[in-house]
mmCIF file of C-alpha atoms in Angstrom:
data_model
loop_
_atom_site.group_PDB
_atom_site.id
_atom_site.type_symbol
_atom_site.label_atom_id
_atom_site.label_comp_id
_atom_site.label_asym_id
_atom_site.label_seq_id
_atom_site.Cartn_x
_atom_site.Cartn_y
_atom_site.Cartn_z
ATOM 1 C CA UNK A 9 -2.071 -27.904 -18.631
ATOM 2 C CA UNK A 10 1.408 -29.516 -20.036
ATOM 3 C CA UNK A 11 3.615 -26.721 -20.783
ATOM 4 C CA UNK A 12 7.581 -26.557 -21.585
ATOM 5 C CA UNK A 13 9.720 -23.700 -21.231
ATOM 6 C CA UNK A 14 13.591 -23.486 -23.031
ATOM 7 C CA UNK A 15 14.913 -20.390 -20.981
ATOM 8 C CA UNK A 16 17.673 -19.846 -23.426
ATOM 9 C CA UNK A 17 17.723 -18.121 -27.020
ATOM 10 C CA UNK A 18 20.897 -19.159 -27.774
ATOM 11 C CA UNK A 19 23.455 -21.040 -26.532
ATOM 12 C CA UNK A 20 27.454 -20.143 -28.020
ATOM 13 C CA UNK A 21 29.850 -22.891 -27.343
ATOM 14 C CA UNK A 22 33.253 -23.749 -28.810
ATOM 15 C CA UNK A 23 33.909 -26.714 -30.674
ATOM 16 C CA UNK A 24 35.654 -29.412 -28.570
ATOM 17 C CA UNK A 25 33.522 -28.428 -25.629
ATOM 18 C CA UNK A 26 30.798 -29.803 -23.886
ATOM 19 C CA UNK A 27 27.115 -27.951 -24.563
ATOM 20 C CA UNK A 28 24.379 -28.268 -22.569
ATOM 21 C CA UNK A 29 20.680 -26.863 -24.163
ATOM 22 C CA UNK A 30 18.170 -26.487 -20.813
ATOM 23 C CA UNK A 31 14.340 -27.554 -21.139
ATOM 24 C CA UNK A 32 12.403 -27.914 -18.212
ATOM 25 C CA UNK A 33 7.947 -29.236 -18.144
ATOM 26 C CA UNK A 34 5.192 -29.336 -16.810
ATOM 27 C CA UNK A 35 2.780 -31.755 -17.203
ATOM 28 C CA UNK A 36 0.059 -34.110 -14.800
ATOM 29 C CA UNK A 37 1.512 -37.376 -14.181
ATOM 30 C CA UNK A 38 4.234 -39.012 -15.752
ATOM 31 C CA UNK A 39 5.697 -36.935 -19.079
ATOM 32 C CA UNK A 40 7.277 -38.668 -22.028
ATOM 33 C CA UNK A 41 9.728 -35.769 -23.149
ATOM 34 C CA UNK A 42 11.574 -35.757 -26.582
ATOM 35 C CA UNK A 43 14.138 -33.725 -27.998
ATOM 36 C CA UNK A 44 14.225 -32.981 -31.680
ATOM 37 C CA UNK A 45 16.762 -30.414 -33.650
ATOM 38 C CA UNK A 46 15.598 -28.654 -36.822
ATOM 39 C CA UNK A 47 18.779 -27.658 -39.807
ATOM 40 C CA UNK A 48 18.351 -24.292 -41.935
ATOM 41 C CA UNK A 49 15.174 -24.603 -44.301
ATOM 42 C CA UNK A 50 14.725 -28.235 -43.041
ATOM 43 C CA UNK A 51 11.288 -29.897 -41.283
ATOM 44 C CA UNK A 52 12.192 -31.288 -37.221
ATOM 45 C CA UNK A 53 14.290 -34.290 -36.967
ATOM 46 C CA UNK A 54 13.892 -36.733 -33.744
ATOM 47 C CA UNK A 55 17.102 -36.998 -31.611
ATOM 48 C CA UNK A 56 16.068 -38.902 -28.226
ATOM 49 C CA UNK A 57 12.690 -39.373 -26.134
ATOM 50 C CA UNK A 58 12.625 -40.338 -22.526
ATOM 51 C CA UNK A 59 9.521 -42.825 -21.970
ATOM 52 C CA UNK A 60 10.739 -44.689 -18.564
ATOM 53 C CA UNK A 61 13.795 -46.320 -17.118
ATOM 54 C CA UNK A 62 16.913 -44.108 -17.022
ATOM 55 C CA UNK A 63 16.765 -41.118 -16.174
ATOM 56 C CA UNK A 64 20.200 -40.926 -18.562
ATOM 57 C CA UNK A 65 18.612 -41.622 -22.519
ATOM 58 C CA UNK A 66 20.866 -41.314 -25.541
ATOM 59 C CA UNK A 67 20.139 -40.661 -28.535
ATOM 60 C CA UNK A 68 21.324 -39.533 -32.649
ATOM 61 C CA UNK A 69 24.719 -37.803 -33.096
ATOM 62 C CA UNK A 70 25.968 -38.277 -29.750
ATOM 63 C CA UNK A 71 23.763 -36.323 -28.059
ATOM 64 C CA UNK A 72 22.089 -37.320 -24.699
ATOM 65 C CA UNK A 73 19.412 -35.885 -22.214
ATOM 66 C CA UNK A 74 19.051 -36.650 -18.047
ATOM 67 C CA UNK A 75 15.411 -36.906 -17.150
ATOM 68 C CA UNK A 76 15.188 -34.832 -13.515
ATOM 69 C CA UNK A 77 11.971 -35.654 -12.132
ATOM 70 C CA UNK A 78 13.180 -33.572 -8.920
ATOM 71 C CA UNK A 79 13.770 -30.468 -11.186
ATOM 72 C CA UNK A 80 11.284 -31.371 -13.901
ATOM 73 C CA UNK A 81 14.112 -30.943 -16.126
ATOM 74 C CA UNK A 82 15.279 -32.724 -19.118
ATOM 75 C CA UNK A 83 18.126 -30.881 -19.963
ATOM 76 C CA UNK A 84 19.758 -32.382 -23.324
ATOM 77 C CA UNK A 85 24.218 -32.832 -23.296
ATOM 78 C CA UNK A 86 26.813 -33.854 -25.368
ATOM 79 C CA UNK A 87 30.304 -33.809 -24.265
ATOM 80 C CA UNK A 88 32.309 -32.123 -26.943
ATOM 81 C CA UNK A 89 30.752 -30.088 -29.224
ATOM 82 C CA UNK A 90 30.615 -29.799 -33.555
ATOM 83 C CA UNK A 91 30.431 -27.196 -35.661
ATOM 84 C CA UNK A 92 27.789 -29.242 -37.321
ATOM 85 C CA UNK A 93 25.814 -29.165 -34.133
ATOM 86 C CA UNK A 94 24.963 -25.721 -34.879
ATOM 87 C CA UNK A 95 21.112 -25.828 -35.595
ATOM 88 C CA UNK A 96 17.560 -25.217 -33.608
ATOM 89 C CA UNK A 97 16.703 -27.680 -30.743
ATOM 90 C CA UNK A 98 13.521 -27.884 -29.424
ATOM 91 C CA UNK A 99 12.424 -29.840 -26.576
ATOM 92 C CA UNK A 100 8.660 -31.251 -26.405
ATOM 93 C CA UNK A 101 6.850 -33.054 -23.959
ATOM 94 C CA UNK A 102 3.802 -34.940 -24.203
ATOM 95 C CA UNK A 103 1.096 -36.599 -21.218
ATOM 96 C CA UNK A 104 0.515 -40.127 -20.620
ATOM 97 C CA UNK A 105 -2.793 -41.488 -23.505
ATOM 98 C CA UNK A 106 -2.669 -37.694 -25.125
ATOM 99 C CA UNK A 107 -2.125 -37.079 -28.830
ATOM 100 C CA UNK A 108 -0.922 -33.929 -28.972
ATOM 101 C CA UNK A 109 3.178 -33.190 -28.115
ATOM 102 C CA UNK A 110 3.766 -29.795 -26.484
ATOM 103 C CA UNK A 111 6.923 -27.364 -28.126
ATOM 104 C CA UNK A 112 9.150 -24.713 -26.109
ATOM 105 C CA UNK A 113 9.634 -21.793 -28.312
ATOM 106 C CA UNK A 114 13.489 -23.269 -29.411
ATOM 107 C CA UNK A 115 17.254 -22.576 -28.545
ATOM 108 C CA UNK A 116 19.721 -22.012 -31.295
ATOM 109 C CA UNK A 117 22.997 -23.665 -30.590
ATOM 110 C CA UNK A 118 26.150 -21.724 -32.179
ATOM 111 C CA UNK A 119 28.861 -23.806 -32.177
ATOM 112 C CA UNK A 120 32.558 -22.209 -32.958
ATOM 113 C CA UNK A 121 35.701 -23.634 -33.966
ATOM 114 C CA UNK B 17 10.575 -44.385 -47.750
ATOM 115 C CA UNK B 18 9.294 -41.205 -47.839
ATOM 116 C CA UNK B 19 7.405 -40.439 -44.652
ATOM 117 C CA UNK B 20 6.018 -37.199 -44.631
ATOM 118 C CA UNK B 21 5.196 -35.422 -47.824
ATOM 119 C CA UNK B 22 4.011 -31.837 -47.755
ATOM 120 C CA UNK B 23 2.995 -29.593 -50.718
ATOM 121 C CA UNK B 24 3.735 -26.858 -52.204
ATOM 122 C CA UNK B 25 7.292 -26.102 -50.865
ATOM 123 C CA UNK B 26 7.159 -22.760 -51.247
ATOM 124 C CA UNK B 27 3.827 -20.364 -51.872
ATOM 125 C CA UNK B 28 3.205 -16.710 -51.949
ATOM 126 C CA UNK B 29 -0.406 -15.708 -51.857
ATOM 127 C CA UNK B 30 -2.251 -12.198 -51.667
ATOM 128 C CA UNK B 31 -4.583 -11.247 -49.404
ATOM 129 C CA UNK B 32 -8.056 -12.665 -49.637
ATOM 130 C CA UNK B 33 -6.370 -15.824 -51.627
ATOM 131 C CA UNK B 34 -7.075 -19.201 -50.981
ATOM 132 C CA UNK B 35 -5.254 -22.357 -50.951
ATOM 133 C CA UNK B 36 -4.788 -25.799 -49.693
ATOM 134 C CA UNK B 37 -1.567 -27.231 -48.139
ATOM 135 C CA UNK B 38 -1.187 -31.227 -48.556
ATOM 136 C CA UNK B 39 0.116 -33.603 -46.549
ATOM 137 C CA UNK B 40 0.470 -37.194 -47.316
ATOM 138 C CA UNK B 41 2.347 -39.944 -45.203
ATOM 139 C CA UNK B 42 3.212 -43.705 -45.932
ATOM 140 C CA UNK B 43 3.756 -44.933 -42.532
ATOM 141 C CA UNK B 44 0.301 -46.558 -41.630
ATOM 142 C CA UNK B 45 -0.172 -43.741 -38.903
ATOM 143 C CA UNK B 46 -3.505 -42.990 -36.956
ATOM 144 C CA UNK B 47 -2.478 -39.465 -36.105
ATOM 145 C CA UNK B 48 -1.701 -36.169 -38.173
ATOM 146 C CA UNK B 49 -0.805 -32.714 -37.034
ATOM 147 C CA UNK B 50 -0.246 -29.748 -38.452
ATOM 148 C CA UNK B 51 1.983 -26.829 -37.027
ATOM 149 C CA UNK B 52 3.235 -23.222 -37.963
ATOM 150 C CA UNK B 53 6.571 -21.972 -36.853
ATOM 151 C CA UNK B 54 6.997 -18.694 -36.441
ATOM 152 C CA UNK B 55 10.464 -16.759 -34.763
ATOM 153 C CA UNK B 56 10.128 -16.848 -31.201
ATOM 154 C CA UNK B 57 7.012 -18.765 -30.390
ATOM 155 C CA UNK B 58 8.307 -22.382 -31.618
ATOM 156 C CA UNK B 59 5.792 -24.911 -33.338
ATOM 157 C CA UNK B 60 2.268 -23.978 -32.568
ATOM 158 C CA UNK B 61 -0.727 -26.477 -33.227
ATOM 159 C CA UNK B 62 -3.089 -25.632 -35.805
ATOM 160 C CA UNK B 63 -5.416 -28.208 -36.092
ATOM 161 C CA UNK B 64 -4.752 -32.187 -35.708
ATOM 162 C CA UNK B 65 -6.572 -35.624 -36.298
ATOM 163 C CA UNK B 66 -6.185 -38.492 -33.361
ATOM 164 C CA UNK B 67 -7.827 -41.016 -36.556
ATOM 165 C CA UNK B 68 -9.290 -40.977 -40.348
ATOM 166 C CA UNK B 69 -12.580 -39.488 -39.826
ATOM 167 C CA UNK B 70 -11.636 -37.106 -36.969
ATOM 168 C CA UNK B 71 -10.420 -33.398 -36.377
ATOM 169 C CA UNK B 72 -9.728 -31.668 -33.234
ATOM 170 C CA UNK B 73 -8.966 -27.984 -33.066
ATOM 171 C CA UNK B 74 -5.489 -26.631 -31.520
ATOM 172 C CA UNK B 75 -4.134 -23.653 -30.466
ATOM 173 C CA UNK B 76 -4.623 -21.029 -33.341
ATOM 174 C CA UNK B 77 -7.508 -22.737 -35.348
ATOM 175 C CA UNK B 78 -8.721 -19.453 -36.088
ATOM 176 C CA UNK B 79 -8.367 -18.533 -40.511
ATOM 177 C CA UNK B 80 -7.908 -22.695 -40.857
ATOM 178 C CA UNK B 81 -9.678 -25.688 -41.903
ATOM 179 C CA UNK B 82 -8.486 -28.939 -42.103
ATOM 180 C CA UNK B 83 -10.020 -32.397 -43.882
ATOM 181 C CA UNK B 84 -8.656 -35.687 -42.891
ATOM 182 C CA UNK B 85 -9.675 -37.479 -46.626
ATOM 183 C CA UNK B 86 -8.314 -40.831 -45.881
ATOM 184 C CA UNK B 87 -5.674 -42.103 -43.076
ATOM 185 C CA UNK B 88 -2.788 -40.965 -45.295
ATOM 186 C CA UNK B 89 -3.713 -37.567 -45.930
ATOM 187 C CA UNK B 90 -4.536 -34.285 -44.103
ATOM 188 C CA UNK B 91 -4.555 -30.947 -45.516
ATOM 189 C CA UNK B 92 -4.911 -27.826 -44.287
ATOM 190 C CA UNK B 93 -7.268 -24.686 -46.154
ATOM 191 C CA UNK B 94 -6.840 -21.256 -46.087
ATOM 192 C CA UNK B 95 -10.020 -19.760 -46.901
ATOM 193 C CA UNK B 96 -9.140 -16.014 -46.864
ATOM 194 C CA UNK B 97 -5.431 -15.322 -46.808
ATOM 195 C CA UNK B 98 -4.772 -12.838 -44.370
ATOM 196 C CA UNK B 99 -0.513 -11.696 -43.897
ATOM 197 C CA UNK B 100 -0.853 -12.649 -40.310
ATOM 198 C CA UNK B 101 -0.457 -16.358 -41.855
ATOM 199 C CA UNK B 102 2.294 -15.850 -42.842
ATOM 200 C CA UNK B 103 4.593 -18.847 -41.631
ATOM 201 C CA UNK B 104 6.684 -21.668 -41.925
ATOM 202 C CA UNK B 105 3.781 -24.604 -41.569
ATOM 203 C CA UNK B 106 4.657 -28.191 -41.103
ATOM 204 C CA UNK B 107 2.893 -31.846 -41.054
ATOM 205 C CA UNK B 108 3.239 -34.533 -38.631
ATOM 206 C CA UNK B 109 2.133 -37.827 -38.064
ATOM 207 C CA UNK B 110 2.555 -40.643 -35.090
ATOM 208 C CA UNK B 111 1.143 -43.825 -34.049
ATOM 209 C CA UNK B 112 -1.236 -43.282 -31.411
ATOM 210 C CA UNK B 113 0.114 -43.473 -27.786
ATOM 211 C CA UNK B 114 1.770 -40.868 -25.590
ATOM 212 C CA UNK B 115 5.331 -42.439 -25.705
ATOM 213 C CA UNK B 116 5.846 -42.106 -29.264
ATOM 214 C CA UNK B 117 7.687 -38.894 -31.285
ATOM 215 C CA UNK B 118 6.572 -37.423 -34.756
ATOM 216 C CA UNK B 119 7.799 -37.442 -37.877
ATOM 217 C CA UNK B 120 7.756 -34.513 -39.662
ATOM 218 C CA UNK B 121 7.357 -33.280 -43.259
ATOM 219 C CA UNK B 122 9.814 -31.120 -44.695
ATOM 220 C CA UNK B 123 7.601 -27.992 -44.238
ATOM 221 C CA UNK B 124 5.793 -25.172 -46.474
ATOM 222 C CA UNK B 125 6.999 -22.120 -46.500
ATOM 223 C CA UNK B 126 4.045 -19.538 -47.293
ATOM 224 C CA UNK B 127 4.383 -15.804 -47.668
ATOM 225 C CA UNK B 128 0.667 -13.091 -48.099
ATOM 226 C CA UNK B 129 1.486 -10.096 -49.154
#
């Protein structure tokens, strides 16, 4: 069964900094893995999928995520941090020829100035 | 271009109520979802349709119905309100294929009391 697990609530990180949100999957076969961020009272907004090819994808904002086949990770990074970053990230994954794309539970990034 | 449409916005229901959530989308897409969010447990699938003419249950089906009327719309019926539904709930739609993302609606916010 594809599953994805974001170990962290929250992540605090001061503005200027880098930030990195953790997501690691599971999943049969190849996974196509996406990353989307959600704003107060707003619906989920894409930011970057990794389909094939380098294992480094970027993506809206600045933000980018390295696919770790390895660690079944897909941990997404940016290098210096915004206030306006602040908002929920969730990280999905979904199997080769499935419909369905599989949530973690969320991490709420808190950035400070 | 307005993508995903959802309606109401906001709802409060009492117990035993029923109601129907819309969902409309303009993007020529074979698949719809729909999702609640609730704190801590992320986007969980209620119900979803892979094509116009076809529904597939999720992961909490239970206290739902859906009807996919046409390829553009999906909505999602509460029969009998009950407070455990109460939730954030968002639509989604994709083309079909496991490398692409959804789009989302900007979500329903329903409270039972």
């Amino acid at each position: 069964a594809q599953s994805v697990a974001q170990p962290e609530d929250q992540v605090n990180v001061a503005e200027g900094n880098p930030l990195t949100v953790k997501c690691t999957y599971s999943v049969s076969g190849n996974p196509y893995l996406f990353w989307y961020v959600q704003y107060p009272n707003r619906g989920l907004q894409f930011l970057l999928k990794y389909i094939t090819g380098d294992n480094l994808v970027k993506g809206s904002y600045g933000f980018e995520a390295e696919f770790n086949k390895s660690q079944t990770s897909f941990h997404l990074k940016k290098p210096s941090a915004l206030v306006s970053d602040s908002a929920l990230y969730f990280c999905a994954v979904s199997q080769y020829n499935t419909d369905k794309l599989i949530f973690g539970t969320g991490t709420r990034l808190q950035v400070f100035p | 271009n307005a993508g995903v449409t959802q309606t109401p916005k906001f709802q409060v229901l009492k117990t035993g109520q029923s109601m129907t959530l819309q969902c409309a989308q303009d993007m020529n897409h074979n698949s719809m979802y729909w999702y609640r969010q609730d704190p801590g447990m992320g986007l969980r699938l209620i119900y979803y349709s892979a094509s116009e003419g076809t529904t597939d249950k999720g992961e909490v089906p239970n206290g739902y119905n859906v009807s996919r009327l046409n390829k553009r719309e999906f909505s999602l019926r509460l029969e009998s309100a009950a407070p455990s539904q109460t939730s954030v709930y968002f639509c989604a739609s994709r083309e079909t294929g496991g490398g692409y993302g959804y789009t989302f609606g900007s979500g329903t916010r329903l409270t039972v009391v």
